[in-house]
């Protein structure tokens, strides 16, 4: 670069002109923001409210990234340093757990997603229950939570208040409390929680402890992603999905207590990667394989019919492709295998837990869960010796 480049005179800065241009740009942005559902001047509510599920392309965890995309991201992250970290992001676990001292550990997690119901209160409750599931899956007791909210201001104070009330009620039911949070005015609604919890070291459930012979339980029916896809195809609505909505609002607190009673070896919250994806995480951590009985897997009504009609979320298809080479389906033809994989890879919103329990403690887990939840947990298979991560579905 020459001296001439350095000595070229800067144009005179016109502050008044800059202010005028800024005001014009800001006005254009604010007008556009009003059109797509932002507050606009006066933060007026919509005269004819748009239903929550019509504001999003996909609801719940169907909106999350596909699993292999994180593999490339993790390679670029700095390694975690510190002896106090018991597990973290690179382990694919539900929470980051830190050792506080010899008698206590602390856990941190976060989850949020778009709505798959038009009911504001239920949306908040489902999102909170889903976020709290991350705590329950590792044996941690929730203590406090923060709201994470990206909602159109035009929904209005009352509607947004219902969302937050649904979340707060679930946090209170969990024995914790909400201490604040942050919000963004966003056209596509999303809500959830950042959560903090504590536990004794012996209460922590570690996926690497799963062992051959362990019985696998699934604590909620599957199919929320497929039902949401059917909803967007106008085949389902809040009324027809009532059982699924009620299930998604249910805390995994009974399962967490039953896990402690039965000294469970491993567990995972069934979420965006479906049952097979989260089972694979347990198997990869423990170095084992698994067998699943397809007929024993609990499903919501009409899930198979919708799947046979092709109403399958893109996320389920992506996960099925990702895990395809690790799954054996003896006795199934090509079409049966394809249906089975996509249903079992269906992303679950506030799904149940998949739990690995020592065989001698399986009845204890089943009895404890039924007493606390008022229904049975499904025995769907077992952990077996074999190639790491391999899953056989019969």
mmCIF file of C-alpha atoms in Angstrom:
data_model
loop_
_atom_site.group_PDB
_atom_site.id
_atom_site.type_symbol
_atom_site.label_atom_id
_atom_site.label_comp_id
_atom_site.label_asym_id
_atom_site.label_seq_id
_atom_site.Cartn_x
_atom_site.Cartn_y
_atom_site.Cartn_z
ATOM 1 C CA UNK A 1 0.000 0.000 0.000
ATOM 2 C CA UNK A 2 1.428 3.435 -1.023
ATOM 3 C CA UNK A 3 1.669 6.683 0.932
ATOM 4 C CA UNK A 4 -1.058 7.996 -1.332
ATOM 5 C CA UNK A 5 -3.438 5.383 0.075
ATOM 6 C CA UNK A 6 -2.794 6.573 3.622
ATOM 7 C CA UNK A 7 -2.920 10.289 2.804
ATOM 8 C CA UNK A 8 -6.186 10.301 0.861
ATOM 9 C CA UNK A 9 -8.504 12.730 2.601
ATOM 10 C CA UNK A 10 -11.554 11.242 4.279
ATOM 11 C CA UNK A 11 -14.907 12.690 3.109
ATOM 12 C CA UNK A 12 -16.469 15.093 5.564
ATOM 13 C CA UNK A 13 -18.958 13.298 7.835
ATOM 14 C CA UNK A 14 -22.461 14.807 7.738
ATOM 15 C CA UNK A 15 -24.064 13.848 11.050
ATOM 16 C CA UNK A 16 -27.505 15.202 10.087
ATOM 17 C CA UNK A 17 -27.523 13.214 6.845
ATOM 18 C CA UNK A 18 -26.524 10.028 8.725
ATOM 19 C CA UNK A 19 -29.327 10.533 11.238
ATOM 20 C CA UNK A 20 -31.890 11.021 8.452
ATOM 21 C CA UNK A 21 -30.743 7.844 6.669
ATOM 22 C CA UNK A 22 -30.732 5.890 9.925
ATOM 23 C CA UNK A 23 -34.257 6.999 10.762
ATOM 24 C CA UNK A 24 -35.443 5.946 7.304
ATOM 25 C CA UNK A 25 -33.747 2.543 7.509
ATOM 26 C CA UNK A 26 -35.114 1.935 11.002
ATOM 27 C CA UNK A 27 -38.606 2.906 9.868
ATOM 28 C CA UNK A 28 -38.428 0.492 6.904
ATOM 29 C CA UNK A 29 -37.253 -2.310 9.229
ATOM 30 C CA UNK A 30 -39.955 -1.593 11.788
ATOM 31 C CA UNK A 31 -42.691 -1.513 9.139
ATOM 32 C CA UNK A 32 -41.546 -4.866 7.785
ATOM 33 C CA UNK A 33 -41.358 -6.244 11.289
ATOM 34 C CA UNK A 34 -44.977 -5.220 11.855
ATOM 35 C CA UNK A 35 -46.081 -7.048 8.712
ATOM 36 C CA UNK A 36 -44.558 -10.391 9.742
ATOM 37 C CA UNK A 37 -45.845 -10.321 13.294
ATOM 38 C CA UNK A 38 -43.551 -8.119 15.349
ATOM 39 C CA UNK A 39 -44.742 -5.486 17.799
ATOM 40 C CA UNK A 40 -44.661 -2.429 15.593
ATOM 41 C CA UNK A 41 -45.462 0.950 17.086
ATOM 42 C CA UNK A 42 -47.775 0.610 20.039
ATOM 43 C CA UNK A 43 -47.315 -3.165 20.340
ATOM 44 C CA UNK A 44 -50.892 -3.753 19.206
ATOM 45 C CA UNK A 45 -52.343 -7.240 19.454
ATOM 46 C CA UNK A 46 -53.587 -9.023 16.350
ATOM 47 C CA UNK A 47 -57.276 -8.523 15.655
ATOM 48 C CA UNK A 48 -57.596 -12.115 14.401
ATOM 49 C CA UNK A 49 -54.937 -14.212 16.194
ATOM 50 C CA UNK A 50 -53.094 -16.731 14.025
ATOM 51 C CA UNK A 51 -53.050 -20.193 15.674
ATOM 52 C CA UNK A 52 -49.654 -21.115 17.089
ATOM 53 C CA UNK A 53 -49.134 -24.165 14.875
ATOM 54 C CA UNK A 54 -49.845 -22.116 11.739
ATOM 55 C CA UNK A 55 -46.937 -19.824 12.596
ATOM 56 C CA UNK A 56 -44.327 -22.577 12.238
ATOM 57 C CA UNK A 57 -43.203 -24.973 9.529
ATOM 58 C CA UNK A 58 -42.460 -27.710 12.057
ATOM 59 C CA UNK A 59 -43.365 -28.079 15.704
ATOM 60 C CA UNK A 60 -41.483 -29.417 18.692
ATOM 61 C CA UNK A 61 -38.198 -31.251 18.193
ATOM 62 C CA UNK A 62 -38.955 -31.955 14.517
ATOM 63 C CA UNK A 63 -37.433 -28.488 13.997
ATOM 64 C CA UNK A 64 -34.022 -29.511 15.352
ATOM 65 C CA UNK A 65 -30.854 -30.158 13.361
ATOM 66 C CA UNK A 66 -30.074 -33.611 12.013
ATOM 67 C CA UNK A 67 -27.565 -35.665 14.063
ATOM 68 C CA UNK A 68 -24.591 -35.835 11.686
ATOM 69 C CA UNK A 69 -24.459 -32.033 11.407
ATOM 70 C CA UNK A 70 -23.184 -31.842 14.984
ATOM 71 C CA UNK A 71 -20.284 -34.186 14.245
ATOM 72 C CA UNK A 72 -18.589 -31.534 12.125
ATOM 73 C CA UNK A 73 -19.370 -28.798 14.626
ATOM 74 C CA UNK A 74 -17.878 -30.682 17.566
ATOM 75 C CA UNK A 75 -14.573 -31.144 15.721
ATOM 76 C CA UNK A 76 -14.096 -27.373 15.695
ATOM 77 C CA UNK A 77 -14.765 -26.854 19.387
ATOM 78 C CA UNK A 78 -11.966 -26.371 21.882
ATOM 79 C CA UNK A 79 -11.524 -29.422 24.149
ATOM 80 C CA UNK A 80 -13.103 -29.123 27.560
ATOM 81 C CA UNK A 81 -10.506 -28.753 30.296
ATOM 82 C CA UNK A 82 -11.081 -29.464 33.968
ATOM 83 C CA UNK A 83 -11.206 -32.484 36.233
ATOM 84 C CA UNK A 84 -14.537 -31.393 37.714
ATOM 85 C CA UNK A 85 -16.458 -31.973 34.449
ATOM 86 C CA UNK A 86 -18.101 -35.398 34.636
ATOM 87 C CA UNK A 87 -19.725 -35.261 31.203
ATOM 88 C CA UNK A 88 -20.575 -32.707 28.584
ATOM 89 C CA UNK A 89 -21.473 -31.841 25.016
ATOM 90 C CA UNK A 90 -18.980 -34.184 23.372
ATOM 91 C CA UNK A 91 -20.482 -37.166 25.181
ATOM 92 C CA UNK A 92 -23.937 -36.656 23.661
ATOM 93 C CA UNK A 93 -25.513 -36.753 27.107
ATOM 94 C CA UNK A 94 -28.613 -34.887 28.271
ATOM 95 C CA UNK A 95 -26.833 -32.551 30.713
ATOM 96 C CA UNK A 96 -23.467 -31.108 31.508
ATOM 97 C CA UNK A 97 -22.579 -32.358 34.978
ATOM 98 C CA UNK A 98 -19.913 -30.772 37.180
ATOM 99 C CA UNK A 99 -18.531 -32.104 40.432
ATOM 100 C CA UNK A 100 -18.955 -29.455 43.113
ATOM 101 C CA UNK A 101 -17.340 -31.456 45.900
ATOM 102 C CA UNK A 102 -17.182 -35.053 47.097
ATOM 103 C CA UNK A 103 -20.806 -34.939 48.209
ATOM 104 C CA UNK A 104 -22.566 -32.981 45.444
ATOM 105 C CA UNK A 105 -22.721 -32.500 41.685
ATOM 106 C CA UNK A 106 -24.445 -29.763 39.682
ATOM 107 C CA UNK A 107 -26.087 -30.127 36.279
ATOM 108 C CA UNK A 108 -26.941 -27.619 33.555
ATOM 109 C CA UNK A 109 -29.140 -28.071 30.509
ATOM 110 C CA UNK A 110 -31.359 -26.221 28.066
ATOM 111 C CA UNK A 111 -34.159 -27.057 25.645
ATOM 112 C CA UNK A 112 -36.682 -25.067 23.647
ATOM 113 C CA UNK A 113 -38.692 -25.546 20.470
ATOM 114 C CA UNK A 114 -41.668 -24.300 18.409
ATOM 115 C CA UNK A 115 -45.253 -25.240 19.353
ATOM 116 C CA UNK A 116 -47.142 -28.350 18.239
ATOM 117 C CA UNK A 117 -50.385 -27.300 19.904
ATOM 118 C CA UNK A 118 -52.522 -24.179 19.547
ATOM 119 C CA UNK A 119 -53.139 -24.023 23.301
ATOM 120 C CA UNK A 120 -50.828 -21.422 24.845
ATOM 121 C CA UNK A 121 -50.766 -22.967 28.301
ATOM 122 C CA UNK A 122 -50.122 -26.472 26.932
ATOM 123 C CA UNK A 123 -47.311 -25.126 24.724
ATOM 124 C CA UNK A 124 -45.575 -23.697 27.781
ATOM 125 C CA UNK A 125 -46.134 -26.838 29.850
ATOM 126 C CA UNK A 126 -44.868 -29.151 27.092
ATOM 127 C CA UNK A 127 -41.748 -27.062 26.524
ATOM 128 C CA UNK A 128 -40.964 -26.966 30.237
ATOM 129 C CA UNK A 129 -41.568 -30.679 30.715
ATOM 130 C CA UNK A 130 -39.259 -31.386 27.791
ATOM 131 C CA UNK A 131 -36.501 -29.208 29.217
ATOM 132 C CA UNK A 132 -36.823 -30.779 32.677
ATOM 133 C CA UNK A 133 -36.555 -34.261 31.144
ATOM 134 C CA UNK A 134 -32.857 -33.624 30.587
ATOM 135 C CA UNK A 135 -32.443 -33.381 34.359
ATOM 136 C CA UNK A 136 -34.495 -36.471 35.096
ATOM 137 C CA UNK A 137 -32.628 -38.607 32.557
ATOM 138 C CA UNK A 138 -29.365 -38.300 34.472
ATOM 139 C CA UNK A 139 -30.794 -38.598 37.991
ATOM 140 C CA UNK A 140 -30.617 -34.899 38.879
ATOM 141 C CA UNK A 141 -33.133 -32.960 41.003
ATOM 142 C CA UNK A 142 -34.203 -29.691 39.288
ATOM 143 C CA UNK A 143 -33.637 -26.595 41.441
ATOM 144 C CA UNK A 144 -34.099 -23.478 39.289
ATOM 145 C CA UNK A 145 -34.974 -22.584 35.702
ATOM 146 C CA UNK A 146 -34.784 -19.593 33.379
ATOM 147 C CA UNK A 147 -37.344 -18.843 30.664
ATOM 148 C CA UNK A 148 -36.064 -18.746 27.086
ATOM 149 C CA UNK A 149 -38.728 -17.078 24.976
ATOM 150 C CA UNK A 150 -38.882 -15.998 21.340
ATOM 151 C CA UNK A 151 -42.511 -15.026 20.698
ATOM 152 C CA UNK A 152 -44.276 -12.411 18.570
ATOM 153 C CA UNK A 153 -45.161 -9.438 20.772
ATOM 154 C CA UNK A 154 -48.455 -9.243 18.895
ATOM 155 C CA UNK A 155 -49.598 -12.409 20.655
ATOM 156 C CA UNK A 156 -50.416 -10.087 23.522
ATOM 157 C CA UNK A 157 -49.648 -10.096 27.209
ATOM 158 C CA UNK A 158 -52.432 -12.511 28.142
ATOM 159 C CA UNK A 159 -51.452 -15.185 25.609
ATOM 160 C CA UNK A 160 -47.743 -14.937 26.367
ATOM 161 C CA UNK A 161 -48.609 -15.027 30.058
ATOM 162 C CA UNK A 162 -50.438 -18.326 29.482
ATOM 163 C CA UNK A 163 -47.327 -19.788 27.854
ATOM 164 C CA UNK A 164 -45.175 -18.754 30.788
ATOM 165 C CA UNK A 165 -47.801 -19.937 33.286
ATOM 166 C CA UNK A 166 -47.734 -23.387 31.686
ATOM 167 C CA UNK A 167 -43.961 -23.472 32.010
ATOM 168 C CA UNK A 168 -43.955 -22.153 35.566
ATOM 169 C CA UNK A 169 -46.556 -24.673 36.721
ATOM 170 C CA UNK A 170 -44.419 -27.556 35.473
ATOM 171 C CA UNK A 171 -41.314 -26.173 37.148
ATOM 172 C CA UNK A 172 -43.223 -25.885 40.432
ATOM 173 C CA UNK A 173 -44.550 -29.441 39.979
ATOM 174 C CA UNK A 174 -40.926 -30.533 39.611
ATOM 175 C CA UNK A 175 -40.138 -28.970 42.994
ATOM 176 C CA UNK A 176 -38.129 -26.107 41.496
ATOM 177 C CA UNK A 177 -38.868 -22.478 40.635
ATOM 178 C CA UNK A 178 -38.395 -20.019 37.760
ATOM 179 C CA UNK A 179 -35.997 -17.167 38.537
ATOM 180 C CA UNK A 180 -36.199 -15.054 35.373
ATOM 181 C CA UNK A 181 -35.213 -15.408 31.750
ATOM 182 C CA UNK A 182 -34.836 -13.580 28.450
ATOM 183 C CA UNK A 183 -37.125 -12.800 25.534
ATOM 184 C CA UNK A 184 -36.924 -11.925 21.847
ATOM 185 C CA UNK A 185 -39.688 -10.616 19.575
ATOM 186 C CA UNK A 186 -39.784 -13.315 16.873
ATOM 187 C CA UNK A 187 -42.332 -14.163 14.197
ATOM 188 C CA UNK A 188 -41.922 -17.917 14.709
ATOM 189 C CA UNK A 189 -42.721 -18.758 18.358
ATOM 190 C CA UNK A 190 -40.295 -20.775 20.459
ATOM 191 C CA UNK A 191 -40.242 -21.346 24.195
ATOM 192 C CA UNK A 192 -38.294 -23.430 26.697
ATOM 193 C CA UNK A 193 -36.088 -23.411 29.758
ATOM 194 C CA UNK A 194 -32.490 -23.371 30.837
ATOM 195 C CA UNK A 195 -32.329 -25.627 33.889
ATOM 196 C CA UNK A 196 -30.027 -26.161 36.852
ATOM 197 C CA UNK A 197 -30.130 -29.078 39.263
ATOM 198 C CA UNK A 198 -28.152 -30.934 41.913
ATOM 199 C CA UNK A 199 -27.629 -34.540 42.982
ATOM 200 C CA UNK A 200 -25.479 -36.779 45.106
ATOM 201 C CA UNK A 201 -22.686 -38.439 43.100
ATOM 202 C CA UNK A 202 -24.218 -41.898 43.559
ATOM 203 C CA UNK A 203 -27.544 -40.701 42.092
ATOM 204 C CA UNK A 204 -26.083 -39.826 38.686
ATOM 205 C CA UNK A 205 -27.113 -42.180 35.867
ATOM 206 C CA UNK A 206 -24.241 -42.736 33.443
ATOM 207 C CA UNK A 207 -24.828 -44.204 29.979
ATOM 208 C CA UNK A 208 -21.501 -45.999 30.019
ATOM 209 C CA UNK A 209 -22.788 -48.218 32.853
ATOM 210 C CA UNK A 210 -25.340 -50.060 30.668
ATOM 211 C CA UNK A 211 -24.503 -53.772 30.739
ATOM 212 C CA UNK A 212 -25.504 -56.930 28.832
ATOM 213 C CA UNK A 213 -28.677 -58.388 30.304
ATOM 214 C CA UNK A 214 -30.151 -55.009 31.262
ATOM 215 C CA UNK A 215 -33.867 -54.711 30.502
ATOM 216 C CA UNK A 216 -34.902 -51.715 28.383
ATOM 217 C CA UNK A 217 -38.009 -49.739 29.344
ATOM 218 C CA UNK A 218 -39.775 -46.981 27.387
ATOM 219 C CA UNK A 219 -41.857 -44.759 29.673
ATOM 220 C CA UNK A 220 -44.102 -42.906 27.173
ATOM 221 C CA UNK A 221 -45.716 -43.793 23.831
ATOM 222 C CA UNK A 222 -43.924 -42.635 20.677
ATOM 223 C CA UNK A 223 -45.132 -40.728 17.633
ATOM 224 C CA UNK A 224 -45.413 -37.025 18.467
ATOM 225 C CA UNK A 225 -43.390 -35.981 15.408
ATOM 226 C CA UNK A 226 -45.550 -38.014 13.034
ATOM 227 C CA UNK A 227 -48.717 -36.642 14.651
ATOM 228 C CA UNK A 228 -47.383 -33.099 14.193
ATOM 229 C CA UNK A 229 -46.682 -33.848 10.534
ATOM 230 C CA UNK A 230 -50.251 -35.133 10.198
ATOM 231 C CA UNK A 231 -51.514 -31.988 11.894
ATOM 232 C CA UNK A 232 -49.839 -29.802 9.296
ATOM 233 C CA UNK A 233 -51.511 -31.992 6.656
ATOM 234 C CA UNK A 234 -54.849 -31.237 8.383
ATOM 235 C CA UNK A 235 -55.251 -34.855 9.487
ATOM 236 C CA UNK A 236 -54.945 -34.066 13.228
ATOM 237 C CA UNK A 237 -55.827 -31.239 15.604
ATOM 238 C CA UNK A 238 -55.674 -30.489 19.329
ATOM 239 C CA UNK A 239 -58.785 -32.556 19.979
ATOM 240 C CA UNK A 240 -57.619 -35.678 18.141
ATOM 241 C CA UNK A 241 -54.132 -35.297 19.636
ATOM 242 C CA UNK A 242 -55.421 -34.896 23.198
ATOM 243 C CA UNK A 243 -53.734 -38.081 24.470
ATOM 244 C CA UNK A 244 -50.391 -37.072 22.967
ATOM 245 C CA UNK A 245 -50.654 -33.505 24.316
ATOM 246 C CA UNK A 246 -51.428 -34.823 27.796
ATOM 247 C CA UNK A 247 -48.441 -37.178 27.573
ATOM 248 C CA UNK A 248 -46.104 -34.396 26.436
ATOM 249 C CA UNK A 249 -47.217 -32.258 29.388
ATOM 250 C CA UNK A 250 -46.359 -35.070 31.805
ATOM 251 C CA UNK A 251 -43.094 -34.772 33.729
ATOM 252 C CA UNK A 252 -40.644 -37.669 33.697
ATOM 253 C CA UNK A 253 -40.460 -37.365 37.481
ATOM 254 C CA UNK A 254 -42.011 -40.829 38.137
ATOM 255 C CA UNK A 255 -39.457 -42.454 35.832
ATOM 256 C CA UNK A 256 -36.612 -40.640 37.595
ATOM 257 C CA UNK A 257 -37.757 -41.894 41.003
ATOM 258 C CA UNK A 258 -38.241 -45.440 39.680
ATOM 259 C CA UNK A 259 -34.710 -45.349 38.237
ATOM 260 C CA UNK A 260 -33.275 -44.615 41.672
ATOM 261 C CA UNK A 261 -35.421 -47.327 43.285
ATOM 262 C CA UNK A 262 -34.201 -49.906 40.754
ATOM 263 C CA UNK A 263 -30.566 -48.711 40.560
ATOM 264 C CA UNK A 264 -30.832 -48.126 36.807
ATOM 265 C CA UNK A 265 -27.622 -48.395 34.829
ATOM 266 C CA UNK A 266 -28.385 -45.912 32.024
ATOM 267 C CA UNK A 267 -31.097 -43.655 30.643
ATOM 268 C CA UNK A 268 -31.764 -41.049 27.977
ATOM 269 C CA UNK A 269 -34.588 -38.631 27.268
ATOM 270 C CA UNK A 270 -36.158 -39.648 23.945
ATOM 271 C CA UNK A 271 -36.087 -36.441 21.964
ATOM 272 C CA UNK A 272 -35.034 -35.186 18.535
ATOM 273 C CA UNK A 273 -33.123 -38.358 17.545
ATOM 274 C CA UNK A 274 -36.004 -40.698 18.275
ATOM 275 C CA UNK A 275 -35.840 -43.915 20.264
ATOM 276 C CA UNK A 276 -33.151 -45.494 18.064
ATOM 277 C CA UNK A 277 -30.924 -42.427 18.034
ATOM 278 C CA UNK A 278 -30.903 -42.042 21.802
ATOM 279 C CA UNK A 279 -30.549 -45.795 22.362
ATOM 280 C CA UNK A 280 -27.524 -45.669 20.073
ATOM 281 C CA UNK A 281 -25.970 -43.010 22.342
ATOM 282 C CA UNK A 282 -26.294 -45.384 25.312
ATOM 283 C CA UNK A 283 -24.774 -48.244 23.316
ATOM 284 C CA UNK A 284 -21.906 -46.133 21.989
ATOM 285 C CA UNK A 285 -21.060 -44.999 25.524
ATOM 286 C CA UNK A 286 -21.232 -48.483 27.041
ATOM 287 C CA UNK A 287 -19.733 -50.473 24.143
ATOM 288 C CA UNK A 288 -22.745 -52.775 23.829
ATOM 289 C CA UNK A 289 -25.514 -53.777 21.416
ATOM 290 C CA UNK A 290 -29.293 -54.051 21.929
ATOM 291 C CA UNK A 291 -32.323 -56.026 20.864
ATOM 292 C CA UNK A 292 -35.748 -54.373 20.468
ATOM 293 C CA UNK A 293 -39.126 -56.082 20.213
ATOM 294 C CA UNK A 294 -41.061 -53.991 17.667
ATOM 295 C CA UNK A 295 -44.435 -55.281 18.880
ATOM 296 C CA UNK A 296 -43.701 -54.104 22.442
ATOM 297 C CA UNK A 297 -42.856 -50.500 21.549
ATOM 298 C CA UNK A 298 -45.724 -48.198 22.710
ATOM 299 C CA UNK A 299 -47.172 -45.912 20.022
ATOM 300 C CA UNK A 300 -49.919 -43.316 20.029
ATOM 301 C CA UNK A 301 -53.061 -44.133 18.055
ATOM 302 C CA UNK A 302 -52.874 -43.585 14.284
ATOM 303 C CA UNK A 303 -49.086 -43.177 14.215
ATOM 304 C CA UNK A 304 -48.513 -46.246 12.028
ATOM 305 C CA UNK A 305 -51.384 -45.283 9.703
ATOM 306 C CA UNK A 306 -49.966 -41.776 9.218
ATOM 307 C CA UNK A 307 -46.493 -43.189 8.622
ATOM 308 C CA UNK A 308 -47.861 -45.607 6.027
ATOM 309 C CA UNK A 309 -49.444 -42.573 4.315
ATOM 310 C CA UNK A 310 -46.020 -40.928 4.138
ATOM 311 C CA UNK A 311 -46.643 -38.355 6.879
ATOM 312 C CA UNK A 312 -43.141 -38.640 8.306
ATOM 313 C CA UNK A 313 -41.044 -35.664 9.482
ATOM 314 C CA UNK A 314 -37.874 -34.916 7.559
ATOM 315 C CA UNK A 315 -35.950 -35.249 10.841
ATOM 316 C CA UNK A 316 -37.114 -38.889 11.179
ATOM 317 C CA UNK A 317 -35.974 -39.665 7.633
ATOM 318 C CA UNK A 318 -32.582 -38.058 8.272
ATOM 319 C CA UNK A 319 -32.030 -39.980 11.500
ATOM 320 C CA UNK A 320 -33.131 -43.243 9.843
ATOM 321 C CA UNK A 321 -30.551 -42.728 7.073
ATOM 322 C CA UNK A 322 -27.893 -41.880 9.649
ATOM 323 C CA UNK A 323 -28.470 -45.024 11.727
ATOM 324 C CA UNK A 324 -29.452 -47.410 8.903
ATOM 325 C CA UNK A 325 -26.205 -49.412 8.776
ATOM 326 C CA UNK A 326 -26.332 -50.027 12.537
ATOM 327 C CA UNK A 327 -29.793 -51.601 12.531
ATOM 328 C CA UNK A 328 -30.654 -55.215 11.649
ATOM 329 C CA UNK A 329 -34.274 -56.222 11.055
ATOM 330 C CA UNK A 330 -34.336 -60.002 10.503
ATOM 331 C CA UNK A 331 -37.650 -61.265 9.123
ATOM 332 C CA UNK A 332 -38.801 -57.868 7.840
ATOM 333 C CA UNK A 333 -39.169 -57.047 4.147
ATOM 334 C CA UNK A 334 -37.913 -53.752 2.736
ATOM 335 C CA UNK A 335 -41.172 -51.885 3.297
ATOM 336 C CA UNK A 336 -41.605 -53.162 6.856
ATOM 337 C CA UNK A 337 -38.025 -52.200 7.686
ATOM 338 C CA UNK A 338 -38.447 -48.722 6.221
ATOM 339 C CA UNK A 339 -41.632 -48.122 8.227
ATOM 340 C CA UNK A 340 -40.132 -49.488 11.427
ATOM 341 C CA UNK A 341 -36.980 -47.366 11.222
ATOM 342 C CA UNK A 342 -38.832 -44.142 10.471
ATOM 343 C CA UNK A 343 -41.306 -44.655 13.309
ATOM 344 C CA UNK A 344 -38.550 -45.505 15.790
ATOM 345 C CA UNK A 345 -36.493 -42.518 14.605
ATOM 346 C CA UNK A 346 -39.472 -40.160 14.902
ATOM 347 C CA UNK A 347 -38.379 -37.064 16.868
ATOM 348 C CA UNK A 348 -40.202 -36.928 20.179
ATOM 349 C CA UNK A 349 -41.235 -33.709 21.867
ATOM 350 C CA UNK A 350 -41.187 -34.051 25.660
ATOM 351 C CA UNK A 351 -40.935 -37.796 25.148
ATOM 352 C CA UNK A 352 -40.384 -40.438 27.771
ATOM 353 C CA UNK A 353 -37.142 -41.975 28.937
ATOM 354 C CA UNK A 354 -35.456 -45.091 27.631
ATOM 355 C CA UNK A 355 -34.040 -46.795 30.712
ATOM 356 C CA UNK A 356 -31.603 -49.706 31.081
ATOM 357 C CA UNK A 357 -32.288 -51.574 34.330
ATOM 358 C CA UNK A 358 -30.438 -54.630 35.741
ATOM 359 C CA UNK A 359 -32.538 -57.706 35.016
ATOM 360 C CA UNK A 360 -32.944 -58.517 38.705
ATOM 361 C CA UNK A 361 -34.321 -54.994 39.301
ATOM 362 C CA UNK A 362 -36.716 -54.884 36.338
ATOM 363 C CA UNK A 363 -39.781 -55.780 38.400
ATOM 364 C CA UNK A 364 -38.833 -53.155 40.979
ATOM 365 C CA UNK A 365 -38.658 -50.476 38.290
ATOM 366 C CA UNK A 366 -41.964 -51.577 36.758
ATOM 367 C CA UNK A 367 -43.780 -51.594 40.109
ATOM 368 C CA UNK A 368 -42.334 -48.254 41.256
ATOM 369 C CA UNK A 369 -43.144 -46.547 37.962
ATOM 370 C CA UNK A 370 -46.719 -47.853 37.908
ATOM 371 C CA UNK A 371 -47.324 -46.712 41.483
ATOM 372 C CA UNK A 372 -46.030 -43.215 40.734
ATOM 373 C CA UNK A 373 -47.320 -42.714 37.182
ATOM 374 C CA UNK A 374 -50.532 -44.721 37.366
ATOM 375 C CA UNK A 375 -49.686 -46.698 34.210
ATOM 376 C CA UNK A 376 -47.180 -49.265 32.981
ATOM 377 C CA UNK A 377 -43.779 -48.615 31.467
ATOM 378 C CA UNK A 378 -43.224 -50.752 28.357
ATOM 379 C CA UNK A 379 -40.514 -53.419 28.360
ATOM 380 C CA UNK A 380 -39.190 -53.108 24.837
ATOM 381 C CA UNK A 381 -35.949 -55.100 24.782
ATOM 382 C CA UNK A 382 -32.589 -55.559 26.408
ATOM 383 C CA UNK A 383 -28.892 -54.716 26.252
ATOM 384 C CA UNK A 384 -26.798 -57.550 24.753
ATOM 385 C CA UNK A 385 -23.197 -58.305 23.926
ATOM 386 C CA UNK A 386 -22.313 -57.510 20.355
ATOM 387 C CA UNK A 387 -20.867 -54.948 17.997
ATOM 388 C CA UNK A 388 -20.879 -51.539 19.632
ATOM 389 C CA UNK A 389 -23.976 -49.540 18.728
ATOM 390 C CA UNK A 390 -25.653 -52.366 16.787
ATOM 391 C CA UNK A 391 -29.445 -52.625 17.240
ATOM 392 C CA UNK A 392 -31.492 -55.664 16.217
ATOM 393 C CA UNK A 393 -35.251 -55.184 15.836
ATOM 394 C CA UNK A 394 -37.432 -58.296 15.796
#
